[in-house]
């Protein structure tokens, strides 16, 4: 099980770092971008910010809030979550692989088209907003949101992946 807010914030850091590295490779191979590309460099992350912010509010009647509100409490958190050491090891392994993938993929694409690296920055902004809104929702409701699979009798309604579960906010996980 991975805490939803930590997953999104870590994903934002990984994708943005991969974009910066790939952007450096793209600039080294093709030179600095032209003036019109700087406009895209400024507008695309702003668009990503506005779109994700709208998706994490009730304005579009979709997004993350219905998934959070449909979250089911974990019946046995100690068994489902494991120890803090197990959770930390799972996260390190997951993000190490993901960072390697994004570095290789973004650098390979930046070798041919440097502007494609903007995809990394839009993804990073998207995950940053989603993680911050998740943390805000957790604080307001006094619970922690977890993503993963738990075998228990009461399952969340079928609203699509990921399945999200809650535990009360405790000092050890907060």
PDB file of N, CA and C in Angstrom, residues 16-101:
ATOM      1  N   UNK A  16       9.678  15.686 -12.966  1.00  0.00           N
ATOM      2  CA  UNK A  16      10.301  16.988 -13.194  1.00  0.00           C
ATOM      3  C   UNK A  16      11.821  16.870 -13.288  1.00  0.00           C
ATOM      4  N   UNK A  17      12.422  16.067 -12.430  1.00  0.00           N
ATOM      5  CA  UNK A  17      13.874  15.860 -12.503  1.00  0.00           C
ATOM      6  C   UNK A  17      14.264  15.200 -13.819  1.00  0.00           C
ATOM      7  N   UNK A  18      13.491  14.223 -14.256  1.00  0.00           N
ATOM      8  CA  UNK A  18      13.759  13.581 -15.544  1.00  0.00           C
ATOM      9  C   UNK A  18      13.609  14.582 -16.686  1.00  0.00           C
ATOM     10  N   UNK A  19      12.630  15.464 -16.595  1.00  0.00           N
ATOM     11  CA  UNK A  19      12.451  16.492 -17.625  1.00  0.00           C
ATOM     12  C   UNK A  19      13.607  17.473 -17.669  1.00  0.00           C
ATOM     13  N   UNK A  20      14.108  17.845 -16.507  1.00  0.00           N
ATOM     14  CA  UNK A  20      15.257  18.759 -16.470  1.00  0.00           C
ATOM     15  C   UNK A  20      16.500  18.109 -17.082  1.00  0.00           C
ATOM     16  N   UNK A  21      16.742  16.853 -16.755  1.00  0.00           N
ATOM     17  CA  UNK A  21      17.894  16.152 -17.328  1.00  0.00           C
ATOM     18  C   UNK A  21      17.731  16.002 -18.836  1.00  0.00           C
ATOM     19  N   UNK A  22      16.551  15.574 -19.261  1.00  0.00           N
ATOM     20  CA  UNK A  22      16.304  15.416 -20.698  1.00  0.00           C
ATOM     21  C   UNK A  22      16.347  16.761 -21.409  1.00  0.00           C
ATOM     22  N   UNK A  23      15.869  17.804 -20.764  1.00  0.00           N
ATOM     23  CA  UNK A  23      15.951  19.140 -21.359  1.00  0.00           C
ATOM     24  C   UNK A  23      17.381  19.582 -21.556  1.00  0.00           C
ATOM     25  N   UNK A  24      18.226  19.273 -20.577  1.00  0.00           N
ATOM     26  CA  UNK A  24      19.652  19.578 -20.723  1.00  0.00           C
ATOM     27  C   UNK A  24      20.270  18.835 -21.894  1.00  0.00           C
ATOM     28  N   UNK A  25      19.896  17.582 -22.073  1.00  0.00           N
ATOM     29  CA  UNK A  25      20.391  16.811 -23.221  1.00  0.00           C
ATOM     30  C   UNK A  25      19.887  17.418 -24.525  1.00  0.00           C
ATOM     31  N   UNK A  26      18.614  17.795 -24.553  1.00  0.00           N
ATOM     32  CA  UNK A  26      18.047  18.398 -25.762  1.00  0.00           C
ATOM     33  C   UNK A  26      18.725  19.707 -26.128  1.00  0.00           C
ATOM     34  N   UNK A  27      19.000  20.543 -25.139  1.00  0.00           N
ATOM     35  CA  UNK A  27      19.672  21.818 -25.402  1.00  0.00           C
ATOM     36  C   UNK A  27      21.115  21.570 -25.836  1.00  0.00           C
ATOM     37  N   UNK A  28      21.761  20.585 -25.240  1.00  0.00           N
ATOM     38  CA  UNK A  28      23.132  20.273 -25.632  1.00  0.00           C
ATOM     39  C   UNK A  28      23.201  19.760 -27.074  1.00  0.00           C
ATOM     40  N   UNK A  29      22.182  19.027 -27.496  1.00  0.00           N
ATOM     41  CA  UNK A  29      22.187  18.460 -28.853  1.00  0.00           C
ATOM     42  C   UNK A  29      21.722  19.457 -29.908  1.00  0.00           C
ATOM     43  N   UNK A  30      20.725  20.271 -29.583  1.00  0.00           N
ATOM     44  CA  UNK A  30      20.093  21.142 -30.579  1.00  0.00           C
ATOM     45  C   UNK A  30      20.299  22.624 -30.330  1.00  0.00           C
ATOM     46  N   UNK A  31      20.920  23.009 -29.252  1.00  0.00           N
ATOM     47  CA  UNK A  31      21.090  24.416 -28.924  1.00  0.00           C
ATOM     48  C   UNK A  31      19.878  24.937 -28.179  1.00  0.00           C
ATOM     49  N   UNK A  32      19.935  26.194 -27.744  1.00  0.00           N
ATOM     50  CA  UNK A  32      18.809  26.749 -26.982  1.00  0.00           C
ATOM     51  C   UNK A  32      17.567  26.882 -27.869  1.00  0.00           C
ATOM     52  N   UNK A  33      16.379  26.778 -27.254  1.00  0.00           N
ATOM     53  CA  UNK A  33      15.144  26.888 -28.035  1.00  0.00           C
ATOM     54  C   UNK A  33      14.933  28.290 -28.581  1.00  0.00           C
ATOM     55  N   UNK A  34      14.146  28.367 -29.643  1.00  0.00           N
ATOM     56  CA  UNK A  34      13.846  29.666 -30.255  1.00  0.00           C
ATOM     57  C   UNK A  34      12.856  30.441 -29.376  1.00  0.00           C
ATOM     58  N   UNK A  35      12.596  31.686 -29.760  1.00  0.00           N
ATOM     59  CA  UNK A  35      11.734  32.567 -28.960  1.00  0.00           C
ATOM     60  C   UNK A  35      10.304  32.037 -28.884  1.00  0.00           C
ATOM     61  N   UNK A  36       9.783  31.455 -29.950  1.00  0.00           N
ATOM     62  CA  UNK A  36       8.396  30.979 -29.909  1.00  0.00           C
ATOM     63  C   UNK A  36       8.249  29.743 -29.032  1.00  0.00           C
ATOM     64  N   UNK A  37       9.303  28.975 -28.873  1.00  0.00           N
ATOM     65  CA  UNK A  37       9.245  27.810 -28.004  1.00  0.00           C
ATOM     66  C   UNK A  37       9.192  28.249 -26.542  1.00  0.00           C
ATOM     67  N   UNK A  38       9.797  29.386 -26.197  1.00  0.00           N
ATOM     68  CA  UNK A  38       9.731  29.883 -24.822  1.00  0.00           C
ATOM     69  C   UNK A  38       8.289  30.172 -24.424  1.00  0.00           C
ATOM     70  N   UNK A  39       7.475  30.597 -25.382  1.00  0.00           N
ATOM     71  CA  UNK A  39       6.064  30.830 -25.098  1.00  0.00           C
ATOM     72  C   UNK A  39       5.402  29.514 -24.679  1.00  0.00           C
ATOM     73  N   UNK A  40       5.683  28.446 -25.409  1.00  0.00           N
ATOM     74  CA  UNK A  40       5.130  27.131 -25.063  1.00  0.00           C
ATOM     75  C   UNK A  40       5.657  26.653 -23.713  1.00  0.00           C
ATOM     76  N   UNK A  41       6.926  26.963 -23.431  1.00  0.00           N
ATOM     77  CA  UNK A  41       7.499  26.569 -22.155  1.00  0.00           C
ATOM     78  C   UNK A  41       6.780  27.237 -20.988  1.00  0.00           C
ATOM     79  N   UNK A  42       6.242  28.413 -21.221  1.00  0.00           N
ATOM     80  CA  UNK A  42       5.526  29.118 -20.157  1.00  0.00           C
ATOM     81  C   UNK A  42       4.053  28.716 -20.086  1.00  0.00           C
ATOM     82  N   UNK A  43       3.420  28.493 -21.236  1.00  0.00           N
ATOM     83  CA  UNK A  43       1.978  28.259 -21.270  1.00  0.00           C
ATOM     84  C   UNK A  43       1.596  26.827 -20.889  1.00  0.00           C
ATOM     85  N   UNK A  44       2.340  25.833 -21.328  1.00  0.00           N
ATOM     86  CA  UNK A  44       1.949  24.450 -21.084  1.00  0.00           C
ATOM     87  C   UNK A  44       1.875  24.087 -19.601  1.00  0.00           C
ATOM     88  N   UNK A  45       2.858  24.422 -18.774  1.00  0.00           N
ATOM     89  CA  UNK A  45       2.689  24.111 -17.341  1.00  0.00           C
ATOM     90  C   UNK A  45       1.541  24.884 -16.696  1.00  0.00           C
ATOM     91  N   UNK A  46       1.287  26.105 -17.138  1.00  0.00           N
ATOM     92  CA  UNK A  46       0.162  26.874 -16.593  1.00  0.00           C
ATOM     93  C   UNK A  46      -1.149  26.193 -16.966  1.00  0.00           C
ATOM     94  N   UNK A  47      -1.246  25.736 -18.206  1.00  0.00           N
ATOM     95  CA  UNK A  47      -2.440  25.004 -18.634  1.00  0.00           C
ATOM     96  C   UNK A  47      -2.610  23.734 -17.809  1.00  0.00           C
ATOM     97  N   UNK A  48      -1.513  22.998 -17.582  1.00  0.00           N
ATOM     98  CA  UNK A  48      -1.568  21.798 -16.758  1.00  0.00           C
ATOM     99  C   UNK A  48      -2.017  22.104 -15.339  1.00  0.00           C
ATOM    100  N   UNK A  49      -1.549  23.214 -14.785  1.00  0.00           N
ATOM    101  CA  UNK A  49      -1.949  23.622 -13.437  1.00  0.00           C
ATOM    102  C   UNK A  49      -3.446  23.913 -13.384  1.00  0.00           C
ATOM    103  N   UNK A  50      -3.945  24.703 -14.326  1.00  0.00           N
ATOM    104  CA  UNK A  50      -5.367  25.072 -14.326  1.00  0.00           C
ATOM    105  C   UNK A  50      -6.237  23.834 -14.520  1.00  0.00           C
ATOM    106  N   UNK A  51      -5.867  22.964 -15.454  1.00  0.00           N
ATOM    107  CA  UNK A  51      -6.668  21.773 -15.729  1.00  0.00           C
ATOM    108  C   UNK A  51      -6.720  20.852 -14.509  1.00  0.00           C
ATOM    109  N   UNK A  52      -5.594  20.603 -13.866  1.00  0.00           N
ATOM    110  CA  UNK A  52      -5.589  19.717 -12.699  1.00  0.00           C
ATOM    111  C   UNK A  52      -6.330  20.355 -11.546  1.00  0.00           C
ATOM    112  N   UNK A  53      -6.187  21.667 -11.368  1.00  0.00           N
ATOM    113  CA  UNK A  53      -6.898  22.329 -10.286  1.00  0.00           C
ATOM    114  C   UNK A  53      -8.405  22.188 -10.502  1.00  0.00           C
ATOM    115  N   UNK A  54      -8.856  22.356 -11.742  1.00  0.00           N
ATOM    116  CA  UNK A  54     -10.277  22.182 -12.024  1.00  0.00           C
ATOM    117  C   UNK A  54     -10.727  20.743 -11.767  1.00  0.00           C
ATOM    118  N   UNK A  55      -9.867  19.778 -12.042  1.00  0.00           N
ATOM    119  CA  UNK A  55     -10.216  18.375 -11.817  1.00  0.00           C
ATOM    120  C   UNK A  55     -10.224  17.993 -10.351  1.00  0.00           C
ATOM    121  N   UNK A  56      -9.578  18.756  -9.497  1.00  0.00           N
ATOM    122  CA  UNK A  56      -9.569  18.425  -8.073  1.00  0.00           C
ATOM    123  C   UNK A  56     -10.569  19.277  -7.289  1.00  0.00           C
ATOM    124  N   UNK A  57     -11.398  20.012  -7.988  1.00  0.00           N
ATOM    125  CA  UNK A  57     -12.479  20.757  -7.339  1.00  0.00           C
ATOM    126  C   UNK A  57     -13.807  20.172  -7.823  1.00  0.00           C
ATOM    127  N   UNK A  58     -14.877  20.724  -7.363  1.00  0.00           N
ATOM    128  CA  UNK A  58     -16.199  20.246  -7.782  1.00  0.00           C
ATOM    129  C   UNK A  58     -16.717  20.981  -9.020  1.00  0.00           C
ATOM    130  N   UNK A  59     -15.925  21.838  -9.595  1.00  0.00           N
ATOM    131  CA  UNK A  59     -16.392  22.624 -10.734  1.00  0.00           C
ATOM    132  C   UNK A  59     -16.712  21.764 -11.954  1.00  0.00           C
ATOM    133  N   UNK A  60     -15.933  20.732 -12.236  1.00  0.00           N
ATOM    134  CA  UNK A  60     -16.159  19.889 -13.404  1.00  0.00           C
ATOM    135  C   UNK A  60     -16.964  18.627 -13.084  1.00  0.00           C
ATOM    136  N   UNK A  61     -17.304  18.430 -11.824  1.00  0.00           N
ATOM    137  CA  UNK A  61     -18.071  17.266 -11.366  1.00  0.00           C
ATOM    138  C   UNK A  61     -17.413  15.946 -11.746  1.00  0.00           C
ATOM    139  N   UNK A  62     -16.128  15.924 -11.680  1.00  0.00           N
ATOM    140  CA  UNK A  62     -15.357  14.720 -11.957  1.00  0.00           C
ATOM    141  C   UNK A  62     -14.015  14.851 -11.259  1.00  0.00           C
ATOM    142  N   UNK A  63     -13.140  13.959 -11.482  1.00  0.00           N
ATOM    143  CA  UNK A  63     -11.815  14.070 -10.900  1.00  0.00           C
ATOM    144  C   UNK A  63     -11.650  13.207  -9.668  1.00  0.00           C
ATOM    145  N   UNK A  64     -10.874  13.699  -8.728  1.00  0.00           N
ATOM    146  CA  UNK A  64     -10.460  12.898  -7.581  1.00  0.00           C
ATOM    147  C   UNK A  64     -11.452  12.901  -6.424  1.00  0.00           C
ATOM    148  N   UNK A  65     -12.241  13.937  -6.261  1.00  0.00           N
ATOM    149  CA  UNK A  65     -13.108  14.021  -5.081  1.00  0.00           C
ATOM    150  C   UNK A  65     -14.097  12.872  -4.971  1.00  0.00           C
ATOM    151  N   UNK A  66     -14.763  12.447  -6.049  1.00  0.00           N
ATOM    152  CA  UNK A  66     -15.651  11.283  -5.894  1.00  0.00           C
ATOM    153  C   UNK A  66     -14.898  10.025  -5.470  1.00  0.00           C
ATOM    154  N   UNK A  67     -13.683   9.860  -5.958  1.00  0.00           N
ATOM    155  CA  UNK A  67     -12.879   8.702  -5.581  1.00  0.00           C
ATOM    156  C   UNK A  67     -12.513   8.772  -4.101  1.00  0.00           C
ATOM    157  N   UNK A  68     -12.153   9.963  -3.608  1.00  0.00           N
ATOM    158  CA  UNK A  68     -11.797  10.114  -2.202  1.00  0.00           C
ATOM    159  C   UNK A  68     -13.004   9.866  -1.308  1.00  0.00           C
ATOM    160  N   UNK A  69     -14.152  10.383  -1.701  1.00  0.00           N
ATOM    161  CA  UNK A  69     -15.351  10.229  -0.885  1.00  0.00           C
ATOM    162  C   UNK A  69     -15.858   8.788  -0.880  1.00  0.00           C
ATOM    163  N   UNK A  70     -15.536   8.012  -1.913  1.00  0.00           N
ATOM    164  CA  UNK A  70     -15.946   6.609  -1.977  1.00  0.00           C
ATOM    165  C   UNK A  70     -14.939   5.681  -1.307  1.00  0.00           C
ATOM    166  N   UNK A  71     -13.883   6.224  -0.737  1.00  0.00           N
ATOM    167  CA  UNK A  71     -12.852   5.398  -0.112  1.00  0.00           C
ATOM    168  C   UNK A  71     -13.428   4.632   1.072  1.00  0.00           C
ATOM    169  N   UNK A  72     -12.957   3.414   1.232  1.00  0.00           N
ATOM    170  CA  UNK A  72     -13.433   2.522   2.281  1.00  0.00           C
ATOM    171  C   UNK A  72     -12.363   2.408   3.352  1.00  0.00           C
ATOM    172  N   UNK A  73     -12.746   2.455   4.631  1.00  0.00           N
ATOM    173  CA  UNK A  73     -11.743   2.276   5.693  1.00  0.00           C
ATOM    174  C   UNK A  73     -11.140   0.866   5.656  1.00  0.00           C
ATOM    175  N   UNK A  74      -9.876   0.771   5.945  1.00  0.00           N
ATOM    176  CA  UNK A  74      -9.203  -0.521   6.009  1.00  0.00           C
ATOM    177  C   UNK A  74      -9.586  -1.185   7.323  1.00  0.00           C
ATOM    178  N   UNK A  75     -10.054  -2.423   7.248  1.00  0.00           N
ATOM    179  CA  UNK A  75     -10.512  -3.133   8.446  1.00  0.00           C
ATOM    180  C   UNK A  75      -9.356  -3.413   9.405  1.00  0.00           C
ATOM    181  N   UNK A  76      -8.216  -3.849   8.895  1.00  0.00           N
ATOM    182  CA  UNK A  76      -7.060  -4.169   9.734  1.00  0.00           C
ATOM    183  C   UNK A  76      -5.837  -3.435   9.187  1.00  0.00           C
ATOM    184  N   UNK A  77      -5.639  -2.166   9.581  1.00  0.00           N
ATOM    185  CA  UNK A  77      -4.535  -1.388   9.012  1.00  0.00           C
ATOM    186  C   UNK A  77      -3.158  -1.971   9.300  1.00  0.00           C
ATOM    187  N   UNK A  78      -2.971  -2.570  10.464  1.00  0.00           N
ATOM    188  CA  UNK A  78      -1.650  -3.103  10.810  1.00  0.00           C
ATOM    189  C   UNK A  78      -1.239  -4.215   9.844  1.00  0.00           C
ATOM    190  N   UNK A  79      -2.164  -5.074   9.478  1.00  0.00           N
ATOM    191  CA  UNK A  79      -1.852  -6.161   8.552  1.00  0.00           C
ATOM    192  C   UNK A  79      -1.755  -5.666   7.109  1.00  0.00           C
ATOM    193  N   UNK A  80      -2.636  -4.770   6.720  1.00  0.00           N
ATOM    194  CA  UNK A  80      -2.681  -4.314   5.332  1.00  0.00           C
ATOM    195  C   UNK A  80      -1.502  -3.418   4.975  1.00  0.00           C
ATOM    196  N   UNK A  81      -1.094  -2.550   5.892  1.00  0.00           N
ATOM    197  CA  UNK A  81      -0.044  -1.588   5.590  1.00  0.00           C
ATOM    198  C   UNK A  81       1.352  -2.118   5.829  1.00  0.00           C
ATOM    199  N   UNK A  82       1.495  -3.050   6.763  1.00  0.00           N
ATOM    200  CA  UNK A  82       2.823  -3.551   7.097  1.00  0.00           C
ATOM    201  C   UNK A  82       3.564  -2.551   7.965  1.00  0.00           C
ATOM    202  N   UNK A  83       4.849  -2.791   8.141  1.00  0.00           N
ATOM    203  CA  UNK A  83       5.652  -1.894   8.962  1.00  0.00           C
ATOM    204  C   UNK A  83       6.104  -0.701   8.138  1.00  0.00           C
ATOM    205  N   UNK A  84       6.551   0.315   8.812  1.00  0.00           N
ATOM    206  CA  UNK A  84       7.038   1.517   8.118  1.00  0.00           C
ATOM    207  C   UNK A  84       8.246   1.183   7.248  1.00  0.00           C
ATOM    208  N   UNK A  85       9.078   0.239   7.683  1.00  0.00           N
ATOM    209  CA  UNK A  85      10.247  -0.164   6.910  1.00  0.00           C
ATOM    210  C   UNK A  85       9.831  -0.831   5.596  1.00  0.00           C
ATOM    211  N   UNK A  86       8.794  -1.674   5.642  1.00  0.00           N
ATOM    212  CA  UNK A  86       8.312  -2.327   4.425  1.00  0.00           C
ATOM    213  C   UNK A  86       7.749  -1.308   3.441  1.00  0.00           C
ATOM    214  N   UNK A  87       6.999  -0.344   3.939  1.00  0.00           N
ATOM    215  CA  UNK A  87       6.421   0.688   3.074  1.00  0.00           C
ATOM    216  C   UNK A  87       7.532   1.527   2.443  1.00  0.00           C
ATOM    217  N   UNK A  88       8.548   1.892   3.223  1.00  0.00           N
ATOM    218  CA  UNK A  88       9.663   2.687   2.710  1.00  0.00           C
ATOM    219  C   UNK A  88      10.422   1.914   1.639  1.00  0.00           C
ATOM    220  N   UNK A  89      10.661   0.641   1.849  1.00  0.00           N
ATOM    221  CA  UNK A  89      11.374  -0.172   0.860  1.00  0.00           C
ATOM    222  C   UNK A  89      10.572  -0.275  -0.430  1.00  0.00           C
ATOM    223  N   UNK A  90       9.272  -0.476  -0.333  1.00  0.00           N
ATOM    224  CA  UNK A  90       8.421  -0.557  -1.517  1.00  0.00           C
ATOM    225  C   UNK A  90       8.477   0.740  -2.305  1.00  0.00           C
ATOM    226  N   UNK A  91       8.407   1.874  -1.601  1.00  0.00           N
ATOM    227  CA  UNK A  91       8.467   3.167  -2.291  1.00  0.00           C
ATOM    228  C   UNK A  91       9.806   3.382  -2.972  1.00  0.00           C
ATOM    229  N   UNK A  92      10.901   3.062  -2.318  1.00  0.00           N
ATOM    230  CA  UNK A  92      12.226   3.248  -2.922  1.00  0.00           C
ATOM    231  C   UNK A  92      12.371   2.411  -4.187  1.00  0.00           C
ATOM    232  N   UNK A  93      11.936   1.180  -4.127  1.00  0.00           N
ATOM    233  CA  UNK A  93      12.034   0.299  -5.284  1.00  0.00           C
ATOM    234  C   UNK A  93      11.167   0.823  -6.434  1.00  0.00           C
ATOM    235  N   UNK A  94       9.933   1.215  -6.119  1.00  0.00           N
ATOM    236  CA  UNK A  94       9.002   1.706  -7.129  1.00  0.00           C
ATOM    237  C   UNK A  94       9.514   2.984  -7.793  1.00  0.00           C
ATOM    238  N   UNK A  95       9.950   3.963  -6.998  1.00  0.00           N
ATOM    239  CA  UNK A  95      10.389   5.227  -7.556  1.00  0.00           C
ATOM    240  C   UNK A  95      11.754   5.135  -8.222  1.00  0.00           C
ATOM    241  N   UNK A  96      12.600   4.222  -7.775  1.00  0.00           N
ATOM    242  CA  UNK A  96      13.870   4.008  -8.465  1.00  0.00           C
ATOM    243  C   UNK A  96      13.648   3.514  -9.879  1.00  0.00           C
ATOM    244  N   UNK A  97      12.758   2.564 -10.040  1.00  0.00           N
ATOM    245  CA  UNK A  97      12.428   2.052 -11.378  1.00  0.00           C
ATOM    246  C   UNK A  97      11.751   3.116 -12.227  1.00  0.00           C
ATOM    247  N   UNK A  98      10.828   3.843 -11.621  1.00  0.00           N
ATOM    248  CA  UNK A  98      10.113   4.861 -12.379  1.00  0.00           C
ATOM    249  C   UNK A  98      11.063   5.986 -12.810  1.00  0.00           C
ATOM    250  N   UNK A  99      12.003   6.384 -11.946  1.00  0.00           N
ATOM    251  CA  UNK A  99      12.945   7.437 -12.293  1.00  0.00           C
ATOM    252  C   UNK A  99      13.824   6.986 -13.457  1.00  0.00           C
ATOM    253  N   UNK A 100      14.275   5.739 -13.411  1.00  0.00           N
ATOM    254  CA  UNK A 100      15.071   5.208 -14.514  1.00  0.00           C
ATOM    255  C   UNK A 100      14.303   5.200 -15.814  1.00  0.00           C
ATOM    256  N   UNK A 101      13.045   4.788 -15.760  1.00  0.00           N
ATOM    257  CA  UNK A 101      12.231   4.779 -16.978  1.00  0.00           C
ATOM    258  C   UNK A 101      12.068   6.175 -17.548  1.00  0.00           C
TER     259      UNK A 101
END
